[in-house]
Tab-separated table of C-alpha atoms in Angstrom:
chain	number	residue	atom	x	y	z
A	12	MET	CA	96.321	111.112	131.044
A	13	GLN	CA	99.624	109.088	130.506
A	14	ALA	CA	102.735	110.635	129.358
A	15	TYR	CA	103.769	110.999	125.595
A	16	ILE	CA	106.129	108.801	124.033
A	17	LEU	CA	109.586	110.419	124.114
A	18	LYS	CA	112.350	110.382	121.627
A	19	ASP	CA	115.005	107.726	122.180
A	20	SER	CA	112.808	105.883	124.787
A	21	ARG	CA	112.206	101.978	124.681
A	22	ALA	CA	108.647	102.804	123.583
A	23	TYR	CA	109.836	105.180	120.992
A	24	TYR	CA	111.913	102.446	119.166
A	25	ARG	CA	109.258	99.862	119.359
A	26	ALA	CA	106.463	102.040	118.064
A	27	ILE	CA	108.792	103.331	115.260
A	28	ALA	CA	109.829	99.775	114.184
A	29	ALA	CA	106.052	98.594	114.409
A	30	LEU	CA	104.642	101.674	112.441
A	31	PHE	CA	107.499	101.118	109.870
A	32	ALA	CA	106.525	97.463	109.503
A	33	GLY	CA	102.888	98.340	109.194
A	34	SER	CA	103.362	101.011	106.517
A	35	LEU	CA	105.571	98.553	104.613
A	36	VAL	CA	102.907	95.877	104.623
A	37	SER	CA	100.223	98.374	103.690
A	38	PHE	CA	101.699	99.854	100.630
A	39	ALA	CA	103.440	96.552	99.579
A	40	VAL	CA	100.013	95.027	99.334
A	41	LEU	CA	98.052	98.064	97.938
A	42	TYR	CA	100.341	98.607	95.141
A	43	CYS	CA	101.896	95.039	94.357
A	44	THR	CA	99.827	94.996	90.972
A	45	GLN	CA	101.085	98.338	89.672
A	46	PRO	CA	104.114	96.831	87.822
A	47	LEU	CA	101.974	94.145	86.435
A	48	LEU	CA	99.653	96.541	84.490
A	49	PRO	CA	101.468	95.616	81.200
A	50	VAL	CA	101.283	91.880	82.014
A	51	PHE	CA	97.498	92.174	82.637
A	52	SER	CA	97.113	94.101	79.309
A	53	ARG	CA	99.087	91.348	77.501
A	54	GLU	CA	97.494	88.144	79.346
A	55	PHE	CA	93.868	89.287	79.447
A	56	GLN	CA	93.696	91.515	76.389
A	57	LEU	CA	93.013	94.609	78.296
A	58	SER	CA	93.441	98.422	77.648
A	59	PRO	CA	95.747	100.218	79.942
A	60	SER	CA	92.728	102.034	81.689
A	61	TRP	CA	91.096	98.655	82.375
A	62	ALA	CA	94.299	96.824	83.472
A	63	SER	CA	94.775	100.092	86.018
A	64	LEU	CA	91.587	99.048	87.637
A	65	SER	CA	93.784	96.484	89.750
A	66	VAL	CA	95.312	99.575	91.334
A	67	SER	CA	92.410	102.145	91.181
A	68	LEU	CA	89.886	99.940	92.454
A	69	PRO	CA	91.326	98.987	95.753
A	70	THR	CA	92.515	102.751	96.278
A	71	GLY	CA	88.834	103.911	95.609
A	72	ALA	CA	87.470	101.045	97.719
A	73	MET	CA	89.962	102.189	100.552
A	74	ALA	CA	89.180	105.787	100.291
A	75	LEU	CA	85.410	105.109	100.684
A	76	SER	CA	85.839	102.961	103.726
A	77	MET	CA	88.036	105.502	105.648
A	78	LEU	CA	85.262	107.166	107.475
A	79	LEU	CA	83.668	104.000	108.720
A	80	VAL	CA	87.099	102.632	109.846
A	81	ALA	CA	87.596	105.688	111.977
A	82	GLY	CA	84.309	105.077	113.938
A	83	LEU	CA	85.598	101.430	114.275
A	84	SER	CA	88.830	102.348	115.939
A	85	ASP	CA	87.008	104.465	118.432
A	86	ARG	CA	84.976	101.446	119.428
A	87	ILE	CA	87.697	98.656	119.377
A	88	GLY	CA	90.808	100.625	119.714
A	89	ARG	CA	93.556	101.909	117.295
A	90	LYS	CA	96.076	98.967	117.601
A	91	ARG	CA	93.406	96.218	117.057
A	92	THR	CA	91.894	98.072	113.894
A	93	MET	CA	95.423	98.441	112.298
A	94	ALA	CA	96.203	94.566	113.161
A	95	ILE	CA	93.158	93.267	111.463
A	96	ALA	CA	93.545	95.517	108.564
A	97	LEU	CA	97.119	94.275	107.897
A	98	GLY	CA	96.577	90.741	108.525
A	99	GLY	CA	93.323	90.355	106.583
A	100	ALA	CA	94.794	92.163	103.523
A	101	SER	CA	97.856	89.827	103.559
A	102	LEU	CA	95.545	86.828	103.635
A	103	LEU	CA	93.727	88.095	100.489
A	104	THR	CA	97.130	88.794	98.752
A	105	LEU	CA	97.999	85.133	99.416
A	106	ALA	CA	94.341	84.065	98.185
A	107	SER	CA	95.030	85.939	94.981
A	108	ALA	CA	97.762	83.328	94.037
A	109	PHE	CA	95.086	80.902	93.182
A	110	VAL	CA	93.232	83.393	90.771
A	111	ASN	CA	93.163	82.896	87.172
A	112	ASP	CA	90.432	85.377	86.113
A	113	PHE	CA	90.889	89.051	86.083
A	114	ASN	CA	87.410	89.917	87.182
A	115	HIS	CA	88.062	87.519	90.230
A	116	LEU	CA	91.483	89.357	90.853
A	117	LEU	CA	89.379	92.734	90.949
A	118	PHE	CA	87.150	91.399	93.649
A	119	PHE	CA	90.016	90.377	95.830
A	120	ARG	CA	91.644	93.756	95.202
A	121	ALA	CA	88.594	95.550	96.049
A	122	LEU	CA	88.240	93.667	99.502
A	123	GLN	CA	91.962	94.382	100.171
A	124	GLY	CA	91.238	98.235	99.665
A	125	VAL	CA	88.323	97.988	102.264
A	126	LEU	CA	90.432	96.234	104.850
A	127	LEU	CA	93.487	98.262	104.343
A	128	ALA	CA	91.347	101.465	105.201
A	129	GLY	CA	92.008	100.412	108.771
A	130	PHE	CA	95.684	101.089	108.719
A	131	PRO	CA	96.907	104.564	107.250
A	132	SER	CA	94.511	106.988	108.829
A	133	ILE	CA	94.603	105.070	112.267
A	134	ALA	CA	98.328	105.106	112.187
A	135	MET	CA	98.398	108.886	111.767
A	136	ALA	CA	96.042	109.375	114.558
A	137	TYR	CA	98.205	106.997	116.681
A	138	VAL	CA	101.243	109.145	115.774
A	139	ASN	CA	99.668	112.529	116.818
A	140	GLU	CA	98.125	111.065	120.021
A	141	GLU	CA	100.806	109.045	121.401
A	142	PHE	CA	104.261	110.834	120.509
A	143	ASP	CA	105.505	114.026	121.902
A	144	PRO	CA	104.258	116.879	119.604
A	145	SER	CA	107.714	118.280	119.158
A	146	ILE	CA	108.587	115.283	117.120
A	147	THR	CA	105.381	114.200	115.268
A	148	GLY	CA	106.936	115.638	112.042
A	149	LEU	CA	110.131	113.608	112.427
A	150	VAL	CA	107.858	110.363	113.383
A	151	MET	CA	105.496	110.904	110.487
A	152	GLY	CA	108.392	111.323	108.158
A	153	ILE	CA	109.812	107.862	109.454
A	154	TYR	CA	106.371	106.329	108.938
A	155	VAL	CA	106.062	107.682	105.473
A	156	SER	CA	109.506	106.267	104.644
A	157	GLY	CA	108.185	102.741	105.585
A	158	THR	CA	105.520	103.366	102.797
A	159	SER	CA	108.252	103.913	100.403
A	160	ILE	CA	110.275	100.754	101.364
A	161	GLY	CA	106.977	98.918	101.155
A	162	GLY	CA	106.213	100.126	97.838
A	163	LEU	CA	109.605	99.479	96.655
A	164	ALA	CA	109.761	95.748	98.183
A	165	GLY	CA	106.372	94.720	97.008
A	166	ARG	CA	106.736	95.918	93.511
A	167	LEU	CA	110.248	94.799	93.096
A	168	ALA	CA	109.655	91.432	94.321
A	169	VAL	CA	106.400	90.856	92.253
A	170	SER	CA	108.205	92.095	89.061
A	171	ALA	CA	111.290	89.813	89.568
A	172	ILE	CA	109.192	86.579	90.470
A	173	THR	CA	106.758	87.428	87.558
A	174	ASP	CA	109.484	87.656	85.023
A	175	HIS	CA	110.945	84.200	86.088
A	176	PHE	CA	107.844	82.336	87.215
A	177	SER	CA	104.307	83.772	87.144
A	178	TRP	CA	102.248	86.797	88.699
A	179	GLN	CA	100.240	84.378	90.704
A	180	LEU	CA	103.262	82.847	92.454
A	181	ALA	CA	104.538	86.570	92.954
A	182	LEU	CA	101.261	87.580	94.840
A	183	GLY	CA	101.225	84.298	96.759
A	184	SER	CA	105.054	84.973	98.142
A	185	LEU	CA	104.192	88.544	98.942
A	186	GLY	CA	101.223	87.506	100.892
A	187	LEU	CA	103.418	85.211	103.093
A	188	LEU	CA	105.851	87.761	103.680
A	189	THR	CA	103.433	90.527	104.652
A	190	LEU	CA	101.389	88.105	106.861
A	191	LEU	CA	104.824	87.508	108.834
A	192	ALA	CA	105.381	91.408	109.058
A	193	SER	CA	101.684	91.921	110.292
A	194	LEU	CA	102.405	89.601	113.043
A	195	GLY	CA	105.533	91.664	113.993
A	196	PHE	CA	103.530	94.798	114.017
A	197	TRP	CA	101.047	93.418	116.530
A	198	LEU	CA	103.763	92.145	118.918
A	199	ALA	CA	105.889	95.280	118.598
A	200	LEU	CA	103.376	98.161	118.865
A	201	PRO	CA	102.857	99.579	122.283
A	202	ASN	CA	99.223	99.889	123.329
A	203	SER	CA	97.534	103.396	123.155
A	204	GLN	CA	98.069	105.181	126.392
A	205	ARG	CA	96.517	108.372	125.589
A	206	PHE	CA	93.430	107.266	123.822
A	207	GLN	CA	90.592	105.096	125.388
A	208	ALA	CA	88.185	103.271	123.081
A	209	SER	CA	84.919	104.678	123.239
A	210	PRO	CA	82.217	104.139	120.549
A	211	LYS	CA	80.653	107.278	119.211
A	212	PRO	CA	77.053	107.510	118.067
A	213	PRO	CA	76.646	108.077	114.140
A	214	ARG	CA	75.168	111.681	114.769
A	215	GLN	CA	78.306	112.610	116.645
A	216	LEU	CA	80.456	111.244	114.209
A	217	ALA	CA	78.629	113.287	111.532
A	218	LEU	CA	78.925	116.417	113.476
A	219	ALA	CA	82.666	115.831	113.844
A	220	LEU	CA	83.194	115.338	110.201
A	221	LEU	CA	81.088	118.508	109.619
A	222	ARG	CA	83.422	120.474	111.849
A	223	LEU	CA	86.375	119.252	110.052
A	224	LEU	CA	85.077	120.114	106.521
A	225	GLN	CA	84.273	123.574	107.658
A	226	ASN	CA	88.076	124.215	108.523
A	227	ARG	CA	89.649	125.763	105.454
A	228	VAL	CA	93.186	124.773	106.293
A	229	LEU	CA	92.110	121.138	106.431
A	230	LEU	CA	90.078	121.381	103.170
A	231	SER	CA	93.039	122.881	101.511
A	232	LEU	CA	95.218	120.003	102.638
A	233	TYR	CA	92.623	117.516	101.726
A	234	ALA	CA	92.807	119.032	98.153
A	235	ILE	CA	96.473	118.865	98.077
A	236	GLY	CA	96.519	115.246	99.158
A	237	PHE	CA	94.198	114.516	96.308
A	238	ALA	CA	96.325	116.046	93.731
A	239	ILE	CA	99.672	114.564	94.940
A	240	MET	CA	98.577	111.085	95.181
A	241	GLY	CA	96.715	111.383	92.008
A	242	SER	CA	99.621	112.576	90.032
A	243	PHE	CA	102.097	110.196	91.797
A	244	VAL	CA	99.932	107.021	91.140
A	245	THR	CA	99.408	108.174	87.420
A	246	LEU	CA	103.063	108.416	86.630
A	247	TYR	CA	103.872	105.045	88.269
A	248	ASN	CA	100.871	103.359	86.638
A	249	TYR	CA	101.885	104.119	83.199
A	250	ILE	CA	105.698	104.521	83.047
A	251	GLY	CA	106.080	100.894	82.314
A	252	TYR	CA	104.222	101.170	78.893
A	253	PRO	CA	106.430	103.528	77.210
A	254	LEU	CA	109.736	101.925	78.697
A	255	LEU	CA	108.689	98.236	77.671
A	256	ALA	CA	108.290	99.651	74.116
A	257	PRO	CA	111.030	100.683	71.625
A	258	PRO	CA	113.436	102.557	71.847
A	259	TYR	CA	114.035	101.418	75.556
A	260	SER	CA	112.539	97.801	75.478
A	261	LEU	CA	113.167	97.148	79.005
A	262	SER	CA	112.394	93.945	80.557
A	263	GLN	CA	109.459	93.356	83.425
A	264	THR	CA	112.418	93.079	85.935
A	265	ALA	CA	113.896	96.406	84.868
A	266	ILE	CA	110.460	98.160	85.225
A	267	GLY	CA	110.165	96.572	88.724
A	268	ALA	CA	113.592	98.036	89.527
A	269	LEU	CA	112.238	101.507	88.882
A	270	PHE	CA	110.846	101.376	92.206
A	271	PHE	CA	114.390	101.575	93.833
A	272	LEU	CA	113.513	105.319	93.252
A	273	TYR	CA	111.414	104.927	96.474
A	274	LEU	CA	114.640	105.119	98.391
A	275	VAL	CA	114.654	108.511	97.600
A	276	GLY	CA	111.587	108.982	99.427
A	277	THR	CA	112.637	107.160	102.388
A	278	PHE	CA	115.178	110.139	102.955
A	279	SER	CA	113.003	112.978	101.684
A	280	SER	CA	110.035	112.265	103.936
A	281	THR	CA	112.174	112.147	107.055
A	282	TYR	CA	114.318	115.023	106.104
A	283	MET	CA	111.562	117.333	104.950
A	284	GLY	CA	109.369	116.413	107.968
A	285	ARG	CA	112.056	117.555	110.325
A	286	GLN	CA	112.515	120.687	108.155
A	287	ALA	CA	108.640	121.346	108.536
A	288	ASP	CA	108.886	121.056	112.332
A	289	GLN	CA	111.598	123.672	112.292
A	290	LEU	CA	110.781	126.125	109.288
A	291	GLY	CA	106.801	125.722	109.035
A	292	HIS	CA	104.697	123.420	107.140
A	293	SER	CA	103.563	125.776	104.361
A	294	ARG	CA	106.947	126.822	103.248
A	295	ILE	CA	108.318	123.297	103.154
A	296	LEU	CA	105.109	122.118	101.118
A	297	CYS	CA	105.610	124.869	98.603
A	298	ARG	CA	109.126	123.604	98.161
A	299	SER	CA	108.094	119.829	97.951
A	300	LEU	CA	105.398	120.621	95.277
A	301	SER	CA	107.673	122.500	93.163
A	302	ILE	CA	110.245	119.745	93.196
A	303	MET	CA	107.198	117.128	92.161
A	304	LEU	CA	106.462	119.553	89.246
A	305	VAL	CA	109.843	119.975	88.013
A	306	GLY	CA	110.575	116.024	88.115
A	307	ALA	CA	107.360	115.377	86.289
A	308	LEU	CA	108.284	117.695	83.516
A	309	ALA	CA	111.696	116.215	83.222
A	310	THR	CA	110.344	112.756	82.327
A	311	LEU	CA	109.413	114.345	79.045
A	312	LEU	CA	113.002	114.158	78.169
A	313	SER	CA	114.021	111.379	75.607
A	314	PRO	CA	117.227	110.211	76.899
A	315	LEU	CA	116.554	107.371	79.560
A	316	PHE	CA	118.978	108.732	82.155
A	317	LEU	CA	117.233	112.123	82.102
A	318	LYS	CA	113.872	110.368	82.254
A	319	LEU	CA	114.681	108.364	85.285
A	320	THR	CA	116.323	111.246	86.795
A	321	GLY	CA	113.113	113.324	86.457
A	322	LEU	CA	111.203	110.486	87.982
A	323	ALA	CA	113.506	110.389	90.825
A	324	VAL	CA	113.187	114.080	91.566
A	325	PHE	CA	109.451	113.743	91.283
A	326	THR	CA	109.470	110.902	93.921
A	327	PHE	CA	111.560	112.935	96.379
A	328	GLY	CA	108.853	115.775	96.160
A	329	PHE	CA	106.085	113.253	96.352
A	330	PHE	CA	107.060	111.671	99.770
A	331	ALA	CA	108.275	115.105	101.196
A	332	SER	CA	104.922	116.419	100.390
A	333	HIS	CA	102.941	113.530	102.016
A	334	SER	CA	105.055	113.649	105.098
A	335	VAL	CA	104.492	117.293	105.494
A	336	VAL	CA	100.696	117.301	104.985
A	337	SER	CA	100.257	114.153	107.158
A	338	SER	CA	101.809	115.796	110.208
A	339	TRP	CA	100.169	119.107	109.565
A	340	ILE	CA	96.653	117.482	109.656
A	341	GLY	CA	97.381	116.440	113.291
A	342	LYS	CA	98.257	119.958	114.229
A	343	CYS	CA	95.230	121.307	112.576
A	344	ALA	CA	92.816	118.991	114.248
A	345	ALA	CA	92.833	119.622	117.936
A	346	GLN	CA	90.283	116.799	118.528
A	347	ASP	CA	88.633	114.159	116.217
A	348	LYS	CA	92.109	113.314	115.006
A	349	ALA	CA	91.118	109.880	113.632
A	350	GLN	CA	88.279	111.231	111.637
A	351	ALA	CA	90.498	114.108	110.341
A	352	SER	CA	93.309	111.841	109.119
A	353	SER	CA	90.467	109.598	107.608
A	354	LEU	CA	89.152	112.489	105.670
A	355	TYR	CA	92.549	113.530	104.229
A	356	LEU	CA	93.278	109.808	103.401
A	357	LEU	CA	89.875	109.629	101.792
A	358	PHE	CA	90.600	112.474	99.355
A	359	TYR	CA	94.259	111.236	99.061
A	360	TYR	CA	93.171	107.782	97.721
A	361	LEU	CA	90.270	108.970	95.744
A	362	GLY	CA	93.065	111.093	93.987
A	363	ALA	CA	94.840	107.870	93.243
A	364	SER	CA	91.624	106.125	92.012
A	365	VAL	CA	90.142	109.141	89.919
A	366	ILE	CA	93.277	110.624	88.451
A	367	GLY	CA	95.074	107.464	88.164
A	368	GLY	CA	92.268	105.908	86.270
A	369	ALA	CA	92.013	109.023	83.923
A	370	GLY	CA	95.678	108.685	83.240
A	371	GLY	CA	95.032	105.495	81.091
A	372	PHE	CA	92.772	107.594	78.815
A	373	PHE	CA	95.491	110.181	78.462
A	374	LEU	CA	98.041	107.581	77.586
A	375	HIS	CA	95.968	106.143	75.097
A	376	ARG	CA	95.102	109.355	73.357
A	377	TRP	CA	98.128	111.486	73.805
A	378	ASN	CA	101.031	108.963	74.885
A	379	TRP	CA	103.229	109.921	77.642
A	380	PRO	CA	103.075	113.656	77.133
A	381	GLY	CA	99.472	113.291	77.878
A	382	VAL	CA	99.962	111.565	81.214
A	383	ILE	CA	102.464	114.347	82.214
A	384	PHE	CA	100.125	117.130	81.119
A	385	LEU	CA	97.414	115.621	83.419
A	386	ALA	CA	99.951	115.306	86.372
A	387	ALA	CA	101.466	118.843	85.708
A	388	PHE	CA	97.809	120.323	85.815
A	389	VAL	CA	96.886	118.952	89.034
A	390	LEU	CA	100.136	119.704	90.581
A	391	SER	CA	99.959	123.255	89.471
A	392	LEU	CA	96.526	123.729	91.331
A	393	ALA	CA	98.056	122.132	94.486
A	394	PHE	CA	100.930	124.553	94.470
A	395	ALA	CA	98.373	127.363	94.120
A	396	VAL	CA	96.664	126.305	97.141
A	397	SER	CA	99.757	125.751	99.173
A	398	PHE	CA	101.062	129.185	98.273
A	399	PHE	CA	97.916	130.589	99.379
A	400	LEU	CA	98.381	128.758	102.791
A	401	LEU	CA	101.874	130.218	103.028
A	402	ARG	CA	100.631	133.766	102.441
A	403	GLN	CA	97.877	133.264	104.917
A	404	GLU	CA	100.350	131.937	107.530
A	405	LYS	CA	102.712	134.872	106.860
A	406	SER	CA	99.791	137.336	107.407
A	407	ALA	CA	98.738	135.672	110.546
A	408	ALA	CA	102.367	135.607	111.894
A	409	ILE	CA	102.630	139.491	111.180
A	410	GLN	CA	98.941	140.295	112.819
A	411	ALA	CA	99.003	137.934	115.690
A	412	SER	CA	102.630	136.432	116.091
A	413	SER	CA	101.289	133.011	115.976
A	414	PRO	CA	101.083	130.205	113.319
A	415	LEU	CA	98.212	129.241	111.219
A	416	SER	CA	95.768	127.534	113.496
A	417	VAL	CA	92.584	125.440	113.392
A	418	GLU	CA	90.374	128.503	113.941
A	419	SER	CA	91.663	129.977	110.728
């Protein structure tokens, strides 16, 4: 078995750069239509819930494709699977520039979701397989920070170009840029050294998934992933509606600029990932979820500055939570890491699709307070689960002087 990738080695910096680029592409493509929901509502005469399908449909398709992709990566390899996912999704983004019908756009978006399933879970497996275990929290934090930059860049570019030209030109431009970044990913990422492609029969894959679903810690983390991503997408899906309307009356470009708040996540994912390595995952996860909840509630305040401050605090907590849970998944799964990551992301993106879609109904019925009620409810449940994990971990440490393990 080859040695791990060590911190500050040449392979470390190549892998970090490639994973950062890949996560940037993945999230730029997946959420590029999010700031355009009010535009789609206006241009195609759609309700907020129907317009949000351009986000919830690809995330749902991505979630449902996760488990199949884990088996594919076992057959053709981690790097190749991720490269196909990024390149194919970028080409479909470029093709979206020639669409003038919302139903056709949804078709392309669903295909993008299927393709993009080949990146996040496989990237998580790659990190947990190839990097020195003592730095996986840090590396996962850096990887998650790439998702924040990608989410920011895609949304901001699309909003600005749409404001001055059209949403079709915006998506076409993004497709070209992400295609180039996908090529950079392929050239930079070191080949897997601690993993050999080997196809698993369907029965073996099913048994692996069954084993993972019997792990109470992993099930808890999957539920938390469902809640944090669902609440995060819900807030960012619908924040544009009240801010475009009086008394704020912000422009489309200003709505796109909201995603500069993702830079907060660039810091929090790396910082809190390192804290999790040092202080324990459950403790840092409880803190991160508390931050999310406080930030969500703060967006109910009327002054624009306070509303945006609340959104920034909420964003800090989200990226911290995702970073901590992502690295914890790899430590809980001694084997079948790709399947463990795929299951987590299945729940994670189902949360985005289900709760994100439901948020449109709450907005229509109860305006912005309804959206926050939904987000606060699911976050409160997630905090209860994380607090249970913390109590379990403390109890196990007292009884056996060892951290919460996969056998729990």
